[in-house]
Amino acid sequence: MGFKPGQGLGKEGEGITKPIEVVVRKGKGAIGAYGSEKVRDPREVDVEQPSVQPARRAAVQQSKQWRKKDGADVPNYRFRTVEEVLEDKESKVAGGWDTSELSKVKVIDMTGKETRVLSGYHAMHTQRDRDDDDGPERIFDVAELRHNLDLLIDLSEARIVESNKKLEYEKNLAASLEDEQKVLTEDKERDDYHVGRLNVVFDMIDRLVANQDTMSLDDFLGIFNNLYDHHQEDYRSFEFDQLAAAIVSPIMARYLMHWDPLVDPTFAMREIIEWRRLLEPNQRSFEVARTTGNPFQNVLWTAWMPPVRQAVLRWSPRSFVDNDPILRLVKAWDHGMQDDILEQLVLPRLIAETEAWDPTVDPVPIHHWIHPWLEVRSFSSRLEVLYGTIRQKLSVALTQWKPIDPSARLMVEPWVDVFSPATLEQFLLRNILPKLHEVMERMVINPRSQILDPWNWTMEWSKLMPVSAMAALLEKHFFPKWLAVLDAWLARNPDMEEIPNWYSGWKGMIPEKLREHPSVQENLTKALIRMAGAIDDDDDEPLSPPTPAPLPPMPQQQQPPPPPPPLLPNPGVTLGYINSAPTFKDVVGRRAEELGAIFMPVVGKNYHGKQVFRFGSQNISIDRDVIFVQRGTNWVPIGLEELTRSSL
């Protein structure tokens, strides 16, 4: 590695020349207590040796300065001011010295040759006197005296620091007392101001209470408006709204004593609106608000609600169709009492009137006095409790109804947008569709003299009835007879210019939405195919259209239906009666057949005692003409149209 004996380590030979030696420490002190632990290099000793003796002589000479000799220099003493002592104390605290009680614990230092008794742990930072062998020679050394002097100096500095702390405390206390005196003075001035204002307010209230029997409602309103506008802070702080409510409540009751809401629903509205500003509760604690309530609401319940309650008890909704005073009152008085009026007064009255309504004898349709209440947005959902009774009464009335009477459609049509789609569909299929089946079953197709009344009666319901139900109706009762008449007519070599007009006339009478249904298009296509097959056969003379059997009379309410007419030789000209109307199950099955979907009972499975059917990919059950579909573990009602869409 390039090492040469007798030379130092390193590139230039500046390193150590001997291996690291072990040095025996003279005493048992800590590392560095007896000087450097490093072995001196002879090269360094030779260089520094000449300067050692002068340094030792200077140290000895310095240590002998305490003696006063003739011609000797006066010792240089250093004095410290109080500010320097405090600054030094702060620097020691900032440097990490312990100023707690532990700093006052007596510490015995036995790390050197001589045992030292220290005043605290902070004294351990002081440097220990070097041993005589390592340090400069001492001519006169009194360790106890120096130690006592150090203690006296430390005690003096501690007293200075303690006195400074007390002085700072007194200064801070004086500043705090001055601030507190200032705050108390401001509080006193503010209290004196409020006391003066309260005296003025109390004088006004005393005069108000003393003259309340002779003052009018407007006089009270003016006084409390003055209090609120000019003493608003006191008005809110001392809750004068409670006082105003207690004073104005009996006066308001006397003012509204002769008020009839059915005659003038908006009476006293201006006064109550103005009082609302004065009686509405301000921000207050929850406990106060819970125990005292809303002063404005209390006044309304005490003074305004009794005449309203009496008026509602005398009110009959059927007597006020065009301009209902209670409805006007509810719309006008939007002051927080609207929900209470509707829930506690109006709704029970509407329920009672609906229960007493008879659609067969009542000249006023129920939607005339129920629908206006739908305009009250918060009340429309609560009216659903009436819809079940309305549908039940309409169903009873429709048992004796005949399609020739248009009043049924006028009663049902206003509820199209009110009832839910599924509920409306079930209602129509149960109460209207069987009647239409009877009419179309008895309808006769007579090209020579066609009576269209049954057709018109049926098509009037096409806007309300589900398209699938109307298509099934035509499929069952119209198209078989219509195609049979067409076949009989084509078999007699007719005028081929007359038949297309007859076909176009019937096609135009079918509503467009119904005409787009697949089953209707299929039957119209059948007619076109049959007409196209007979176009080429024009050798024979055209004959007149066949004369069908006469239209059987419609059954009357007091008479049983007549027996079916005898069958004609050509069964396609007219059809006989069907003794029973199709059931709702038949309608569902017909709809499944049109869609090409499976409709069959599920063996061994029922829901609430009713057979479960497979409709396409879904399980359904029919109970009282209502379809229930299985959704997981639940069964929910569903309309036929919605069931059809979900099965596609």
XYZ file of C-alpha atoms in Angstrom, residues 166-534:
369
model
C -43.150 40.353 40.725
C -42.788 43.687 39.001
C -44.059 42.227 35.693
C -46.987 40.595 37.517
C -47.959 43.876 39.137
C -47.774 45.670 35.816
C -49.961 43.027 34.137
C -52.423 43.143 37.036
C -52.660 46.909 36.791
C -53.285 46.700 33.017
C -55.958 44.033 33.529
C -57.711 46.106 36.157
C -57.696 49.100 33.846
C -59.282 47.051 31.062
C -61.890 45.629 33.417
C -62.692 49.105 34.699
C -63.170 50.259 31.119
C -65.523 47.340 30.334
C -67.539 47.901 33.493
C -67.842 51.559 32.701
C -69.152 50.793 29.223
C -71.597 48.227 30.649
C -72.871 50.768 33.145
C -73.374 53.374 30.456
C -75.181 50.859 28.260
C -77.363 49.693 31.145
C -78.219 53.274 32.010
C -79.202 53.820 28.373
C -81.409 50.710 28.322
C -82.986 51.627 31.637
C -83.922 54.983 30.227
C -85.426 53.391 27.106
C -87.261 50.787 29.154
C -88.794 53.483 31.336
C -90.195 55.080 28.189
C -91.463 51.723 26.909
C -93.017 50.772 30.244
C -94.817 54.098 30.412
C -96.320 53.407 26.972
C -97.352 49.887 27.984
C -98.918 51.135 31.235
C -101.044 53.608 29.309
C -101.896 50.866 26.793
C -103.082 48.437 29.477
C -105.021 51.106 31.281
C -106.969 52.114 28.133
C -107.291 48.746 26.385
C -111.075 48.601 26.870
C -111.614 51.836 24.975
C -109.021 51.408 22.214
C -109.636 49.868 18.817
C -107.559 47.267 17.014
C -105.962 49.949 14.820
C -104.973 51.952 17.928
C -103.179 48.925 19.365
C -101.546 48.279 16.008
C -100.196 51.827 15.860
C -98.734 51.666 19.369
C -96.990 48.330 18.844
C -95.711 49.453 15.446
C -94.157 52.437 17.205
C -92.563 50.146 19.790
C -91.250 47.787 17.130
C -89.862 50.513 14.849
C -88.236 52.754 17.489
C -87.388 50.194 20.181
C -86.753 47.132 18.066
C -83.802 45.866 20.108
C -85.753 46.059 23.355
C -88.796 44.607 21.619
C -86.840 41.493 20.715
C -84.752 41.228 23.871
C -87.709 41.424 26.253
C -90.077 39.424 23.975
C -92.760 42.040 23.683
C -94.387 39.821 21.024
C -95.683 37.659 23.886
C -97.137 40.744 25.569
C -98.677 41.925 22.305
C -100.289 38.515 21.735
C -101.808 38.493 25.221
C -103.251 42.003 24.739
C -104.446 41.747 21.142
C -105.965 38.244 21.292
C -109.259 39.214 23.038
C -109.508 42.422 20.975
C -109.026 40.443 17.740
C -111.679 37.954 18.871
C -114.194 40.782 19.406
C -113.243 42.239 16.010
C -113.907 38.917 14.208
C -116.961 37.965 16.243
C -119.484 38.726 13.471
C -117.289 37.673 10.542
C -118.735 35.083 8.140
C -115.990 33.517 5.971
C -118.585 32.165 3.550
C -119.619 35.727 2.713
C -116.289 37.568 2.860
C -113.329 35.147 2.983
C -110.707 37.933 2.970
C -112.114 40.024 5.807
C -109.487 41.468 8.225
C -106.652 40.128 6.063
C -104.820 43.467 6.062
C -104.878 43.781 9.856
C -103.695 40.221 10.442
C -100.866 40.546 7.933
C -99.661 43.687 9.736
C -99.877 41.942 13.115
C -97.852 39.030 11.778
C -94.731 41.206 11.619
C -95.175 42.100 15.286
C -96.121 38.659 16.576
C -93.767 36.358 14.722
C -91.210 34.905 17.175
C -87.640 36.113 16.942
C -84.540 34.072 17.568
C -84.864 32.677 21.044
C -83.793 29.624 22.957
C -85.361 26.279 22.179
C -86.793 25.947 25.675
C -88.579 29.310 25.456
C -89.930 28.536 21.981
C -91.158 25.130 23.132
C -92.986 26.413 26.200
C -94.434 29.664 24.818
C -95.039 28.660 21.181
C -95.604 31.056 18.292
C -97.507 34.186 19.446
C -98.951 34.762 15.975
C -100.237 31.191 15.769
C -101.696 31.507 19.268
C -103.661 34.606 18.262
C -104.960 32.884 15.121
C -106.060 29.799 17.029
C -107.791 31.940 19.658
C -109.407 34.665 17.549
C -109.362 33.694 13.862
C -109.923 29.942 13.850
C -113.341 29.774 15.681
C -115.325 31.640 12.972
C -113.501 29.670 10.260
C -114.373 26.381 11.973
C -118.036 27.355 12.264
C -118.124 28.362 8.592
C -116.600 25.071 7.420
C -119.177 23.132 9.426
C -121.930 25.012 7.560
C -120.133 24.699 4.220
C -121.327 22.343 1.485
C -118.853 21.920 -1.394
C -121.624 21.021 -3.822
C -123.301 24.372 -3.174
C -120.257 26.399 -4.262
C -119.023 25.064 -7.587
C -117.802 28.144 -9.407
C -116.592 30.359 -6.557
C -115.981 28.310 -3.441
C -115.437 30.735 -0.518
C -113.511 28.184 1.580
C -111.145 27.536 -1.322
C -110.631 31.291 -1.685
C -109.980 31.556 2.036
C -107.371 28.760 1.977
C -105.552 30.297 -0.997
C -105.618 33.805 0.490
C -104.621 32.963 4.075
C -101.164 31.569 3.499
C -99.954 32.298 7.035
C -98.922 28.899 8.368
C -102.476 27.797 9.217
C -103.222 26.421 5.755
C -102.186 22.855 6.565
C -104.224 22.855 9.770
C -107.328 24.115 7.967
C -106.999 21.564 5.195
C -106.184 18.622 7.440
C -108.599 19.272 10.308
C -111.528 21.064 8.650
C -111.660 20.804 4.854
C -110.621 17.178 4.322
C -113.147 15.670 6.806
C -115.869 17.771 5.186
C -114.938 16.603 1.683
C -114.880 12.976 2.861
C -118.394 13.347 4.320
C -119.708 14.987 1.143
C -118.145 12.274 -1.019
C -119.758 9.562 1.092
C -123.151 11.262 0.652
C -122.716 11.789 -3.108
C -124.903 9.696 -5.420
C -123.867 9.929 -9.097
C -127.268 8.631 -10.271
C -129.319 11.485 -8.783
C -126.844 14.286 -8.038
C -127.103 16.911 -10.795
C -123.610 18.299 -10.071
C -120.732 16.012 -11.145
C -118.313 15.382 -8.335
C -115.295 16.610 -10.262
C -116.787 20.105 -10.330
C -116.257 20.513 -6.574
C -113.288 18.163 -6.054
C -110.930 19.178 -8.868
C -110.597 22.847 -7.782
C -108.895 21.612 -4.595
C -106.160 20.020 -6.713
C -104.867 23.542 -7.322
C -103.716 23.640 -3.676
C -100.369 21.941 -4.170
C -99.949 20.724 -0.602
C -103.464 19.239 -0.599
C -103.589 17.279 -3.861
C -101.884 14.179 -2.439
C -104.262 14.066 0.537
C -107.280 13.875 -1.766
C -106.315 10.334 -2.729
C -108.394 9.088 0.219
C -111.470 10.160 -1.770
C -110.632 8.368 -4.992
C -111.490 4.879 -3.778
C -114.979 5.990 -2.716
C -115.487 7.843 -6.001
C -114.545 4.787 -8.097
C -116.769 2.538 -5.997
C -119.790 4.822 -6.421
C -119.149 5.202 -10.150
C -118.930 1.412 -10.494
C -122.290 0.991 -8.782
C -123.848 3.635 -11.008
C -122.447 1.994 -14.166
C -124.124 -1.351 -13.481
C -127.360 -0.019 -15.031
C -125.622 2.182 -17.577
C -126.019 1.713 -21.321
C -123.484 2.983 -23.894
C -126.217 5.005 -25.537
C -125.998 7.339 -22.521
C -122.968 9.710 -22.895
C -123.135 10.845 -19.254
C -120.822 8.036 -18.129
C -118.014 9.240 -20.368
C -118.545 12.800 -19.135
C -118.192 11.566 -15.543
C -115.141 9.387 -16.149
C -113.190 11.573 -18.571
C -112.269 14.316 -16.003
C -110.547 11.673 -13.830
C -108.143 10.483 -16.546
C -105.315 12.723 -15.316
C -106.224 12.286 -11.640
C -106.361 8.521 -11.218
C -103.164 6.571 -11.673
C -102.858 4.876 -15.105
C -103.092 1.375 -13.654
C -106.128 2.230 -11.514
C -107.921 3.936 -14.407
C -107.245 1.006 -16.727
C -108.632 -1.512 -14.250
C -111.710 0.660 -13.704
C -112.448 0.902 -17.437
C -111.863 -2.779 -18.131
C -114.155 -3.768 -15.293
C -117.037 -1.318 -15.735
C -117.005 0.020 -19.317
C -115.530 -2.720 -21.511
C -118.247 -5.336 -20.811
C -120.922 -2.835 -21.857
C -119.083 -2.136 -25.084
C -118.864 -5.874 -25.765
C -122.637 -6.108 -25.491
C -123.132 -3.255 -27.949
C -120.667 -4.561 -30.536
C -122.044 -8.064 -30.177
C -125.523 -6.866 -31.168
C -124.300 -4.631 -33.975
C -125.372 -5.697 -37.487
C -123.232 -5.041 -40.574
C -125.639 -3.925 -43.286
C -124.049 -2.338 -46.376
C -127.486 -1.391 -47.733
C -128.618 0.575 -44.665
C -125.911 0.698 -42.020
C -126.801 1.896 -38.510
C -123.629 3.381 -36.992
C -124.903 4.325 -33.534
C -123.402 1.261 -31.760
C -120.117 1.884 -33.542
C -120.058 5.553 -32.539
C -120.950 4.753 -28.937
C -118.035 2.333 -28.786
C -115.473 4.516 -30.551
C -116.190 7.409 -28.161
C -114.384 5.365 -25.507
C -111.341 4.666 -27.686
C -109.487 7.701 -26.264
C -109.860 6.423 -22.710
C -109.765 2.666 -23.199
C -106.457 0.790 -23.640
C -105.685 0.180 -27.312
C -105.192 -3.533 -26.764
C -108.639 -3.863 -25.158
C -110.316 -2.016 -28.034
C -108.436 -4.110 -30.591
C -109.555 -7.310 -28.836
C -113.127 -6.001 -28.870
C -113.071 -5.458 -32.643
C -111.284 -8.746 -33.163
C -114.036 -10.620 -31.367
C -117.261 -8.830 -32.276
C -116.702 -6.692 -35.367
C -114.225 -8.151 -37.840
C -115.764 -11.659 -38.022
C -119.127 -10.190 -39.026
C -117.534 -7.562 -41.246
C -115.467 -10.114 -43.181
C -118.445 -12.453 -43.417
C -120.536 -9.708 -45.029
C -117.629 -8.979 -47.394
C -117.370 -12.658 -48.383
C -121.121 -12.900 -49.016
C -121.044 -9.749 -51.080
C -118.055 -10.853 -53.154
C -119.685 -14.246 -53.801
C -122.529 -12.571 -55.743
C -120.310 -10.841 -58.330
C -120.831 -7.256 -57.033
C -119.821 -3.940 -58.504
C -116.111 -3.810 -57.647
C -116.154 -0.008 -57.583
C -118.629 0.050 -54.692
C -116.828 -2.397 -52.403
C -113.551 -0.386 -52.130
C -115.578 2.654 -51.115
C -117.329 0.561 -48.466
C -113.946 -0.713 -47.258
C -112.403 2.773 -47.150
C -115.385 4.140 -45.254
C -115.058 1.573 -42.462
C -111.275 1.953 -42.337
C -111.590 5.733 -41.985
C -113.960 5.367 -39.020
C -111.364 3.396 -37.053
C -109.256 5.818 -34.939
C -105.690 6.097 -36.185
C -104.117 4.853 -32.974
C -106.372 1.804 -33.006
C -105.871 1.268 -36.750
C -102.119 0.857 -36.164
C -102.643 -2.119 -33.870
C -101.339 -5.383 -35.417
C -104.617 -7.300 -35.102
C -106.595 -4.481 -36.770
C -104.078 -4.236 -39.611
C -104.206 -7.994 -40.030
C -108.004 -7.988 -40.495
C -107.878 -5.048 -42.879
C -105.248 -6.890 -44.884
C -107.520 -9.956 -45.028
C -110.240 -7.793 -46.542
C -107.853 -6.413 -49.154
C -106.705 -9.902 -50.111
C -110.293 -11.086 -50.553
C -111.172 -8.071 -52.668
C -108.066 -8.566 -54.807
C -109.043 -12.192 -55.459
C -112.460 -11.188 -56.756
